[in-house]
Coordinates of C-alpha atoms in Angstrom, one line a residue:
Chain Y
X102 CA 24.3 2.3 9.8
X103 CA 22.0 4.2 7.5
X104 CA 18.3 4.0 8.4
X105 CA 16.0 3.4 5.5
X106 CA 12.7 3.5 7.4
X107 CA 12.1 5.9 10.3
X108 CA 8.7 5.9 12.1
X109 CA 8.3 8.6 14.7
X110 CA 5.5 8.4 17.2
X111 CA 2.9 7.1 14.7
X112 CA -0.7 7.1 15.8
X113 CA -3.4 5.9 13.5
X114 CA -7.1 5.0 13.6
X115 CA -9.5 3.8 10.9
X116 CA -12.4 6.2 10.3
X117 CA -15.7 5.3 12.0
X118 CA -18.6 4.2 9.9
X119 CA -20.7 7.3 9.5
X120 CA -23.8 5.6 8.0
X121 CA -24.7 3.5 11.0
X122 CA -23.8 6.3 13.4
X123 CA -25.1 9.8 12.8
X124 CA -22.4 11.3 15.0
X125 CA -19.5 9.1 14.3
X126 CA -17.7 8.2 17.5
X127 CA -14.0 8.0 16.9
X128 CA -12.7 4.4 16.6
X129 CA -9.9 3.6 19.1
X130 CA -6.5 4.0 17.6
X131 CA -5.0 0.8 16.0
X132 CA -1.5 2.2 16.2
X133 CA -0.6 3.9 19.5
X134 CA 2.7 5.7 19.3
X135 CA 4.9 3.5 17.2
X136 CA 8.5 4.6 16.8
X137 CA 10.9 2.3 14.9
X138 CA 14.0 2.6 12.8
X139 CA 15.0 0.0 10.2
X140 CA 18.6 -0.3 8.9
X141 CA 19.4 -0.4 5.2
X142 CA 20.0 -3.9 4.0
X143 CA 18.5 -5.6 7.1
X144 CA 15.9 -8.3 7.3
X145 CA 13.2 -7.6 9.9
X146 CA 10.2 -9.8 10.7
X147 CA 7.1 -8.3 12.2
X148 CA 4.9 -10.5 14.3
X149 CA 1.6 -9.8 16.0
X150 CA -1.8 -11.5 16.4
X151 CA -4.8 -10.7 14.1
X152 CA -5.8 -7.1 14.7
X153 CA -2.5 -6.1 16.5
X154 CA -1.8 -3.4 13.9
X155 CA 1.1 -5.0 12.1
X156 CA -0.4 -4.8 8.6
X157 CA -1.6 -1.3 9.3
X158 CA 1.9 -0.3 10.2
X159 CA 3.3 -1.9 7.0
X160 CA 0.8 0.1 4.9
X161 CA 2.3 3.2 6.4
X162 CA 5.7 2.4 5.0
X163 CA 4.7 3.0 1.4
X164 CA 2.1 5.6 2.0
X165 CA -1.0 3.5 1.5
X166 CA -2.0 4.9 4.9
X167 CA -0.9 8.2 6.5
X168 CA -0.4 8.7 10.2
X169 CA -3.0 10.7 12.2
X170 CA -0.1 12.1 14.1
X171 CA 3.6 11.4 14.0
X172 CA 5.8 11.0 10.9
X173 CA 7.0 8.2 8.6
X174 CA 10.1 8.7 6.6
X175 CA 11.4 6.4 3.8
X176 CA 15.0 7.3 2.9
X177 CA 14.3 10.7 4.5
X178 CA 11.2 11.3 2.4
X179 CA 8.1 12.2 4.4
X180 CA 5.2 10.0 3.4
X181 CA 2.7 12.8 4.1
X182 CA 4.1 14.8 1.2
X183 CA 1.9 13.9 -1.7
X184 CA 4.5 15.1 -4.2
X185 CA 6.9 12.4 -3.1
X186 CA 4.4 9.6 -3.4
X187 CA 5.8 8.1 -6.6
X188 CA 9.4 8.3 -5.3
X189 CA 8.4 6.6 -2.0
X190 CA 6.5 3.8 -3.7
X191 CA 9.4 3.2 -6.1
X192 CA 11.8 2.9 -3.1
X193 CA 9.5 0.7 -0.9
X194 CA 7.5 -1.9 -2.8
X195 CA 4.8 -4.1 -1.3
X196 CA 3.8 -7.7 -1.8
X197 CA 0.5 -9.0 -0.4
X198 CA -1.0 -12.2 0.8
X199 CA -3.0 -13.4 -2.2
X200 CA -0.9 -13.7 -5.4
X201 CA -4.1 -13.7 -7.5
X202 CA -5.0 -10.2 -6.4
X203 CA -1.6 -8.8 -7.5
X204 CA -1.2 -10.1 -11.0
X205 CA -2.6 -7.8 -13.8
X206 CA -1.3 -9.2 -17.1
X207 CA -1.9 -12.4 -19.0
X208 CA 1.7 -13.1 -19.6
X209 CA 4.3 -13.4 -16.9
X210 CA 6.9 -11.0 -18.4
X211 CA 4.2 -8.4 -19.2
X212 CA 3.1 -8.5 -15.6
X213 CA 6.6 -7.8 -14.3
X214 CA 6.9 -5.0 -16.9
X215 CA 3.8 -3.2 -15.5
X216 CA 5.4 -1.1 -12.9
X217 CA 8.5 0.1 -14.9
X218 CA 6.1 0.9 -17.7
X219 CA 4.2 3.1 -15.4
X220 CA 7.3 4.7 -14.1
X221 CA 8.2 5.7 -17.7
X222 CA 11.3 3.6 -17.9
X223 CA 12.7 3.4 -21.6
X224 CA 11.7 0.2 -23.4
X225 CA 15.3 -1.3 -23.7
X226 CA 15.8 -0.7 -20.0
X227 CA 12.4 -2.3 -19.2
X228 CA 13.5 -5.4 -21.1
X229 CA 16.6 -5.7 -19.1
X230 CA 14.9 -5.1 -15.7
X231 CA 12.2 -7.6 -16.5
X232 CA 14.8 -10.3 -17.4
X233 CA 16.9 -9.5 -14.3
X234 CA 13.9 -9.5 -12.0
X235 CA 12.6 -12.9 -13.3
X236 CA 16.1 -14.4 -13.0
X237 CA 16.4 -13.1 -9.4
X238 CA 13.3 -15.0 -8.4
X239 CA 14.2 -18.0 -10.5
X240 CA 11.1 -17.6 -12.8
X241 CA 12.9 -16.6 -16.1
X242 CA 12.0 -19.8 -17.9
X243 CA 8.3 -19.1 -17.2
X244 CA 8.5 -15.6 -18.8
X245 CA 6.1 -16.5 -21.6
X246 CA 3.6 -18.5 -19.5
X247 CA 0.2 -17.4 -18.4
X248 CA 0.1 -16.6 -14.7
X249 CA -3.0 -18.7 -14.3
X250 CA -1.0 -21.9 -15.1
X251 CA 1.4 -21.3 -12.3
X252 CA 1.4 -22.6 -8.7
X253 CA 0.8 -20.3 -5.8
X254 CA 4.5 -20.2 -4.9
X255 CA 5.4 -19.4 -8.5
X256 CA 2.7 -16.6 -8.8
X257 CA 4.0 -15.1 -5.6
X258 CA 7.5 -15.0 -7.0
X259 CA 6.2 -13.3 -10.1
X260 CA 4.6 -10.7 -7.8
X261 CA 7.9 -10.2 -6.1
X262 CA 9.6 -9.9 -9.5
X263 CA 7.1 -7.2 -10.4
X264 CA 8.3 -5.2 -7.3
X265 CA 12.0 -5.9 -8.0
X266 CA 11.6 -4.5 -11.5
X267 CA 11.0 -1.1 -9.9
X268 CA 14.5 -1.5 -8.4
X269 CA 13.3 -0.7 -4.8
X270 CA 15.6 -0.4 -1.9
X271 CA 13.1 -2.0 0.4
X272 CA 10.4 -4.7 0.0
X273 CA 7.5 -5.1 2.5
X274 CA 5.8 -8.5 2.4
X275 CA 2.5 -8.9 4.2
X276 CA 2.0 -12.6 4.9
X277 CA 3.3 -13.6 1.4
X278 CA 3.2 -17.4 2.3
X279 CA -0.2 -17.6 4.0
X280 CA -1.8 -19.3 1.0
X281 CA 1.0 -21.5 -0.1
X282 CA 1.9 -25.1 0.4
X283 CA 5.2 -26.1 2.2
X284 CA 7.2 -26.1 -1.0
X285 CA 5.8 -22.8 -2.2
X286 CA 6.6 -21.4 1.2
X287 CA 10.1 -22.6 1.0
X288 CA 10.6 -21.1 -2.5
X289 CA 9.3 -17.7 -1.5
X290 CA 11.5 -17.7 1.7
X291 CA 14.6 -18.7 -0.3
X292 CA 13.9 -15.9 -2.8
X293 CA 13.4 -13.3 0.0
X294 CA 16.7 -14.3 1.7
X295 CA 18.6 -14.3 -1.6
X296 CA 17.4 -10.7 -2.4
X297 CA 18.4 -9.6 1.0
X298 CA 21.8 -11.3 1.0
X299 CA 22.9 -10.9 -2.6
X300 CA 21.3 -7.6 -3.6
X301 CA 21.2 -6.0 -0.2
X302 CA 17.5 -5.2 -0.5
X303 CA 16.0 -4.3 2.9
X304 CA 13.2 -6.8 3.8
X305 CA 10.3 -6.2 6.1
X306 CA 8.4 -9.5 6.5
X307 CA 5.0 -9.8 8.2
X308 CA 4.2 -13.4 9.0
X309 CA 2.3 -15.8 11.2
X310 CA 4.9 -18.5 10.7
X311 CA 7.5 -18.5 13.5
X312 CA 9.9 -20.6 11.5
X313 CA 10.0 -17.9 8.9
X314 CA 10.6 -15.2 11.5
X315 CA 13.5 -17.2 12.9
X316 CA 15.3 -16.5 9.6
X317 CA 15.3 -12.8 10.1
X318 CA 18.0 -10.6 11.7
X319 CA 15.5 -8.9 13.9
X320 CA 12.0 -9.5 15.1
X321 CA 9.6 -6.7 16.0
X322 CA 6.5 -7.8 17.9
X323 CA 3.5 -5.5 17.7
X324 CA 0.7 -6.0 20.3
X325 CA -2.3 -3.9 20.6
X326 CA -0.8 -1.0 18.6
X327 CA 2.5 -0.8 20.5
X328 CA 5.9 -2.4 20.0
X329 CA 6.1 -5.1 22.7
X330 CA 9.4 -6.7 21.8
X331 CA 12.2 -5.7 19.5
X332 CA 15.3 -7.9 19.4
X333 CA 17.1 -10.8 17.6
X334 CA 15.0 -13.9 17.0
X335 CA 17.0 -15.8 19.7
X336 CA 16.2 -13.2 22.3
X337 CA 12.5 -12.8 21.3
X338 CA 11.8 -16.6 21.1
X339 CA 13.5 -17.3 24.4
X340 CA 10.5 -15.5 26.0
X341 CA 8.2 -18.5 25.4
X342 CA 5.6 -17.6 28.0
X343 CA 5.3 -14.0 26.9
X344 CA 4.9 -15.0 23.2
X345 CA 2.1 -17.5 24.0
X346 CA 0.4 -15.0 26.3
X347 CA 0.0 -12.5 23.5
X348 CA -1.4 -15.2 21.1
X349 CA 1.8 -15.9 19.2
X350 CA 4.0 -19.0 19.3
X351 CA 7.6 -20.1 19.1
X352 CA 9.2 -22.6 16.7
X353 CA 8.6 -26.2 17.8
X354 CA 12.3 -26.8 18.6
X355 CA 12.3 -23.7 20.9
X356 CA 9.3 -25.0 22.7
X357 CA 10.8 -28.5 23.3
X358 CA 14.1 -26.9 24.6
X359 CA 12.0 -24.7 26.9
X360 CA 10.1 -27.6 28.2
X361 CA 13.3 -29.6 28.9
X362 CA 14.9 -26.7 30.6
X363 CA 11.8 -26.4 32.8
X364 CA 12.2 -30.0 33.7
X365 CA 15.6 -29.2 35.0
X366 CA 17.9 -30.2 32.1
X367 CA 20.8 -28.1 30.9
X368 CA 19.5 -26.9 27.6
X369 CA 20.4 -23.5 26.3
X370 CA 17.6 -20.9 26.2
X371 CA 18.3 -19.6 22.7
X372 CA 17.5 -22.5 20.4
X373 CA 15.6 -21.6 17.2
X374 CA 16.8 -24.0 14.5
X375 CA 16.7 -27.8 14.0
X376 CA 20.5 -28.0 14.1
X377 CA 20.8 -26.1 17.4
X378 CA 18.1 -28.4 18.9
X379 CA 19.9 -31.5 17.7
X380 CA 23.2 -30.4 19.2
X381 CA 21.6 -29.5 22.5
X382 CA 19.8 -32.8 22.7
X383 CA 22.9 -34.8 21.8
X384 CA 24.7 -33.1 24.6
X385 CA 22.3 -34.1 27.3
X386 CA 21.3 -37.6 26.0
Chain V
X132 CA -17.9 -48.5 9.0
X133 CA -17.3 -46.9 5.6
X134 CA -19.5 -43.9 4.8
X135 CA -17.8 -42.7 1.6
X136 CA -16.1 -44.8 -1.1
X137 CA -14.6 -44.0 -4.4
X138 CA -13.9 -46.6 -7.0
X139 CA -11.5 -45.8 -9.8
X140 CA -12.4 -42.1 -9.5
X141 CA -10.9 -40.2 -12.4
X142 CA -11.5 -36.6 -13.5
X143 CA -10.0 -34.9 -16.6
X144 CA -10.3 -31.1 -17.1
X145 CA -10.9 -29.8 -20.6
X146 CA -11.0 -33.3 -22.1
X147 CA -10.3 -33.3 -25.9
X148 CA -8.6 -29.9 -25.9
X149 CA -4.9 -29.0 -25.8
X150 CA -5.3 -28.1 -22.1
X151 CA -6.5 -31.6 -21.2
X152 CA -5.3 -32.4 -17.7
X153 CA -6.1 -35.4 -15.5
X154 CA -6.5 -33.9 -12.0
X155 CA -7.6 -37.0 -10.3
X156 CA -6.4 -40.4 -11.5
X157 CA -7.9 -43.7 -10.5
X158 CA -8.4 -43.0 -6.8
X159 CA -9.8 -45.8 -4.7
X160 CA -10.7 -44.7 -1.2
X161 CA -12.7 -45.9 1.7
X162 CA -13.5 -43.3 4.3
X163 CA -14.8 -44.3 7.7
X164 CA -17.5 -42.7 9.9
X165 CA -16.6 -40.7 13.0
X166 CA -13.0 -39.8 12.0
X167 CA -10.9 -36.7 11.8
X168 CA -8.9 -36.7 8.6
X169 CA -6.2 -34.4 7.3
X170 CA -5.9 -33.9 3.6
X171 CA -2.4 -32.8 2.4
X172 CA -0.7 -32.5 -1.0
X173 CA 1.3 -30.1 -3.1
X174 CA -0.5 -27.3 -4.9
X175 CA -2.1 -28.9 -8.0
X176 CA -1.9 -32.4 -6.5
X177 CA -5.6 -32.8 -7.1
X178 CA -6.8 -32.6 -3.5
X179 CA -9.4 -29.8 -4.1
X180 CA -10.7 -31.6 -7.3
X181 CA -11.0 -34.8 -5.3
X182 CA -12.9 -33.0 -2.5
X183 CA -15.3 -31.4 -5.0
X184 CA -16.4 -34.9 -6.1
X185 CA -17.4 -35.9 -2.5
X186 CA -20.5 -33.7 -2.6
X187 CA -21.2 -34.0 -6.3
X188 CA -19.9 -30.5 -7.4
X189 CA -17.9 -32.3 -10.0
X190 CA -19.0 -35.5 -11.9
X191 CA -16.3 -38.1 -12.4
X192 CA -15.0 -38.6 -15.9
X193 CA -14.9 -42.2 -15.0
X194 CA -15.3 -44.2 -11.8
X195 CA -17.8 -43.8 -8.9
X196 CA -18.4 -42.0 -5.7
X197 CA -20.5 -44.0 -3.3
X198 CA -22.2 -42.4 -0.2
X199 CA -23.6 -45.0 2.1
X200 CA -23.1 -47.5 -0.6
X201 CA -25.2 -45.6 -3.2
X202 CA -23.6 -44.1 -6.3
X203 CA -24.3 -40.4 -5.9
X204 CA -24.8 -39.9 -9.7
X205 CA -27.2 -42.9 -10.1
X206 CA -30.2 -40.6 -9.6
X207 CA -29.5 -37.0 -10.2
X208 CA -32.6 -35.9 -8.4
X209 CA -31.0 -37.1 -5.2
X210 CA -27.9 -34.9 -5.5
X211 CA -29.5 -32.2 -3.4
X212 CA -29.8 -34.8 -0.6
X213 CA -26.1 -35.7 -1.1
X214 CA -25.1 -32.1 -0.6
X215 CA -27.0 -32.0 2.7
X216 CA -25.1 -35.0 3.9
X217 CA -21.7 -33.8 2.6
X218 CA -20.9 -30.2 3.6
X219 CA -18.1 -28.4 1.8
X220 CA -16.6 -25.2 3.2
X221 CA -14.4 -23.4 0.8
X222 CA -11.3 -21.3 1.5
X223 CA -12.0 -17.9 2.9
X224 CA -15.7 -18.8 3.4
X225 CA -16.4 -15.4 5.1
X226 CA -16.7 -13.9 1.6
X227 CA -19.9 -15.9 1.2
X228 CA -21.7 -14.3 4.1
X229 CA -24.7 -12.3 2.9
X230 CA -27.6 -12.2 5.4
X231 CA -28.8 -9.4 7.6
X232 CA -27.8 -11.1 10.9
X233 CA -25.4 -13.8 11.9
X234 CA -28.3 -16.0 13.1
X235 CA -30.0 -15.8 9.7
X236 CA -26.8 -16.5 7.9
X237 CA -26.1 -19.6 9.9
X238 CA -29.8 -20.7 9.4
X239 CA -29.7 -20.5 5.6
X240 CA -28.6 -24.0 4.9
X241 CA -31.0 -25.5 7.4
X242 CA -33.9 -23.5 5.9
X243 CA -33.1 -25.0 2.5
X244 CA -33.3 -28.4 4.1
X245 CA -36.9 -27.6 5.2
X246 CA -36.3 -28.0 8.9
X247 CA -38.9 -26.6 11.4
X248 CA -38.3 -23.1 12.8
X249 CA -37.7 -24.5 16.3
X250 CA -35.2 -27.1 15.1
X251 CA -33.4 -24.4 13.1
X252 CA -33.3 -22.1 16.1
X253 CA -31.8 -24.8 18.4
X254 CA -29.3 -25.8 15.8
X255 CA -28.1 -22.3 15.2
X256 CA -27.7 -21.8 19.0
X257 CA -25.9 -25.1 19.5
X258 CA -23.5 -24.6 16.6
X259 CA -22.7 -21.0 17.5
X260 CA -22.0 -22.3 21.0
X261 CA -19.7 -25.0 19.8
X262 CA -17.7 -22.4 17.9
X263 CA -17.5 -20.2 20.9
X264 CA -19.7 -17.4 19.4
X265 CA -21.6 -15.5 22.1
X266 CA -25.4 -15.1 21.9
X267 CA -25.2 -11.3 21.4
X268 CA -23.2 -11.8 18.2
X269 CA -26.1 -13.7 16.6
X270 CA -28.3 -10.6 16.1
X271 CA -25.4 -8.5 14.7
X272 CA -24.7 -8.0 11.0
X273 CA -22.1 -10.6 9.9
X274 CA -20.2 -7.8 8.3
X275 CA -19.6 -6.1 11.6
X276 CA -17.7 -9.1 13.0
X277 CA -13.9 -9.6 13.3
X278 CA -12.2 -11.7 10.7
X279 CA -12.1 -14.8 12.9
X280 CA -15.7 -14.5 13.9
X281 CA -16.9 -14.0 10.3
X282 CA -15.1 -17.2 9.4
X283 CA -16.8 -19.0 12.3
X284 CA -20.2 -17.7 11.2
X285 CA -19.6 -19.0 7.7
X286 CA -18.4 -22.4 8.9
X287 CA -21.3 -22.6 11.4
X288 CA -23.8 -22.3 8.5
X289 CA -22.6 -25.6 7.1
X290 CA -22.1 -27.3 10.5
X291 CA -25.7 -26.5 11.5
X292 CA -26.8 -28.7 8.6
X293 CA -25.2 -31.6 10.6
X294 CA -23.6 -33.2 7.5
X295 CA -22.3 -36.7 7.9
X296 CA -19.2 -35.5 6.3
X297 CA -17.8 -32.0 6.6
X298 CA -15.0 -30.9 4.3
X299 CA -13.1 -27.7 5.4
X300 CA -10.6 -26.2 2.9
X301 CA -7.8 -24.4 4.9
X302 CA -10.1 -23.1 7.6
X303 CA -7.2 -21.5 9.4
X304 CA -5.6 -19.6 6.5
X305 CA -4.6 -16.2 7.6
X306 CA -5.3 -16.7 11.3
X307 CA -2.7 -16.1 14.0
X308 CA -1.2 -19.0 16.0
X309 CA -3.7 -18.6 18.9
X310 CA -6.6 -18.2 16.5
X311 CA -5.5 -21.3 14.5
X312 CA -5.3 -23.4 17.6
X313 CA -8.7 -22.3 19.0
X314 CA -10.4 -22.9 15.6
X315 CA -8.9 -26.4 15.3
X316 CA -9.9 -27.3 18.8
X317 CA -13.4 -26.2 18.1
X318 CA -13.5 -28.2 14.9
X319 CA -12.2 -31.3 16.7
X320 CA -14.8 -30.9 19.5
X321 CA -17.6 -30.5 16.8
X322 CA -16.3 -33.8 15.2
X323 CA -16.3 -35.6 18.5
X324 CA -19.8 -34.3 19.5
X325 CA -21.5 -35.1 16.2
X326 CA -19.5 -38.3 15.6
X327 CA -19.2 -37.1 12.0
X328 CA -16.3 -37.4 9.6
X329 CA -14.3 -34.2 9.1
X330 CA -11.8 -33.7 6.3
X331 CA -9.4 -30.9 7.0
X332 CA -7.5 -29.7 3.9
X333 CA -4.3 -28.1 5.2
X334 CA -0.8 -26.9 4.2
X335 CA 0.3 -27.0 7.8
X336 CA 1.9 -30.3 8.8
X337 CA 2.0 -29.1 12.4
X338 CA -1.7 -28.6 12.5
X339 CA -2.6 -32.0 10.9
X340 CA -0.1 -33.7 13.2
X341 CA -1.8 -32.4 16.2
X342 CA -5.4 -32.7 15.3
X343 CA -6.1 -35.6 12.9
X344 CA -6.2 -39.3 13.2
X345 CA -5.7 -40.2 9.6
X346 CA -4.0 -38.5 6.7
X347 CA -5.0 -38.6 3.0
X348 CA -2.0 -37.7 0.9
X349 CA -2.4 -36.7 -2.8
X350 CA 0.4 -36.4 -5.2
X351 CA 0.3 -35.8 -9.0
X352 CA -3.4 -36.6 -9.3
X353 CA -3.0 -39.9 -7.5
X354 CA -3.7 -41.1 -4.0
X355 CA -0.2 -41.4 -2.4
X356 CA -1.6 -42.9 0.8
X357 CA -4.4 -42.9 3.2
X358 CA -3.1 -44.1 6.6
X359 CA -2.9 -43.3 10.3
X360 CA -1.2 -39.9 10.8
X361 CA 1.8 -41.3 12.7
X362 CA 2.4 -43.9 10.0
X363 CA 2.5 -41.1 7.3
X364 CA 5.0 -38.9 9.2
X365 CA 7.4 -41.9 9.5
X366 CA 7.9 -41.5 5.8
X367 CA 9.7 -38.1 6.0
X368 CA 11.9 -38.7 3.0
X369 CA 9.1 -39.7 0.7
X370 CA 7.0 -36.7 1.9
X371 CA 9.8 -34.3 1.0
X372 CA 9.9 -35.7 -2.5
X373 CA 6.2 -34.9 -2.8
X374 CA 6.9 -31.2 -1.9
X375 CA 5.6 -31.7 1.6
X376 CA 7.5 -32.1 4.8
X377 CA 7.1 -33.3 8.3
X378 CA 6.6 -31.1 11.4
X379 CA 9.9 -29.6 12.5
X380 CA 9.9 -31.6 15.7
X381 CA 9.3 -34.9 13.8
X382 CA 12.3 -34.1 11.7
X383 CA 14.6 -33.6 14.8
X384 CA 13.3 -36.8 16.4
X385 CA 13.9 -38.8 13.3
X386 CA 17.5 -37.5 12.9
X387 CA 18.2 -38.6 16.5
X388 CA 16.7 -42.0 15.8
X389 CA 18.9 -42.4 12.8
X390 CA 21.9 -41.6 15.0
X391 CA 21.0 -44.5 17.1
X392 CA 19.1 -43.0 20.0
X393 CA 16.4 -45.3 21.3
X394 CA 13.3 -43.1 20.5
X395 CA 9.9 -44.3 19.3
X396 CA 9.0 -43.8 15.7
X397 CA 5.8 -41.9 16.1
X398 CA 7.0 -38.6 17.6
X399 CA 5.5 -35.7 15.7
X400 CA 4.1 -33.3 18.3
X401 CA 6.1 -31.2 20.9
X402 CA 4.3 -33.0 23.7
X403 CA 5.1 -36.5 22.6
X404 CA 8.7 -35.6 21.8
X405 CA 9.1 -34.0 25.3
X406 CA 7.7 -37.1 27.0
X407 CA 10.0 -39.5 25.0
X408 CA 13.1 -37.4 25.5
X409 CA 12.4 -37.1 29.3
X410 CA 11.8 -40.9 29.5
X411 CA 15.1 -41.5 27.8
X412 CA 16.9 -39.1 30.1
X413 CA 15.5 -40.8 33.2
X414 CA 16.4 -44.2 31.9
X415 CA 19.9 -43.0 31.3
X416 CA 20.1 -41.5 34.8
X417 CA 18.9 -44.8 36.3
X418 CA 21.4 -46.9 34.5
X419 CA 24.3 -44.8 35.5

């Protein structure tokens, strides 16, 4: 399989505050030797507690941050090469937590057109890309609305459309559902899965919601600047105690199955969805 | 005893313009003292608008808000007093920190209340302690704290005023699972200790299931219901129609019940589900 993202021994630290400190002591590194390869067309969830370094890592993928040592490649392009910056950001688009901070225009379709306009795409092509992007996130009928009148989930989908209009190969989403209600969360997650499955866009999703991570092909757990676990959701969530120990959680159904197994009942270890839990319970009840 | 009541509370944004929108529509509520309440609803359901009426940030278009039986708008000069009694903490309150030290920031509200230096000092210490903030932190700049501690400092500033009612809008947004859990436990401990009423606005059904006694559900500007938490989560199908849902575990337990398994109706936390399933398994084993 082709690797779209390749991180090689990345080390990164934020600069120390020079004002408070005449001789700035170096901050401790937030990323300590991270190496990771992500396959084209895959859906990877990244988990980690606050301050674990997961967002810092994500910001390396589209060259918002550059490694202190080590290398980051996006489709073979070195993010440290300034001349490649536009190409890299076109290939790897980023969506952030707060939709209100990402919307720049006063009409939905103009907002989606912002990136392709900046890339110098011809007008006719922009029109087509904007329409396609809005249809892909199911927001086409809102194309003439003002973003302020939309719900959080709708705004976040517009932000995703804005990234899709650049025709990226990879989208990195940093807690895109943190500010949304349950329905908004569901809308955004459905959109992400659809883009991954139907258009083959590589997805890197950073989240604190374990149920969302359970939908991915692969989960990478970052703890204290290193990769602690890297496996399928079933394998990662079956380590209930380890996940809790590092300040994370597992889906509720996984926890129930774990508790029943501990009590001596024959429940399989790898339960991560409601259906699997139901089946397992019906077997023993 | 009721501490806060609303009677026919209605609020219309931009009345008389093409953008006219009724955000709160004839809400009658009676909120008790010493209760932990979850507030849930779809985005735009009117829950934030409703909350902003409780401390007089918004004035009803029609209807009344009664605090201790008094209409809060009857005498506008007393609104300041209302705001001391009903504390409101917005989303991402850490953006509102401004003082030189954490202690001064927490003390700001109390100073405005005209409390004595000694009283302020003891309240700042006690509140910081309830939120698990160590004493050394108090003399630091609030801007030098971690995200979770900044948020605690901001919440402590309102808690220190010891409002009879404390409204928290998504206090756990953006926190990791462990951080969420700790924050919610600290808020619940505060509620128990002060015997005040806490309203917790949240999008997480799992969180309100575990930490609240009652749920206030808003939908399309109207009060859908205000009931005991377990009663609300029985109504899974209705909640789904409102764009909400029930905790994952409640959904599994309800499906099992529908299939004829003899499980209680009020299972909505992992702990209660585990106990009920184990009880059923043991009963099954005994009857074999």
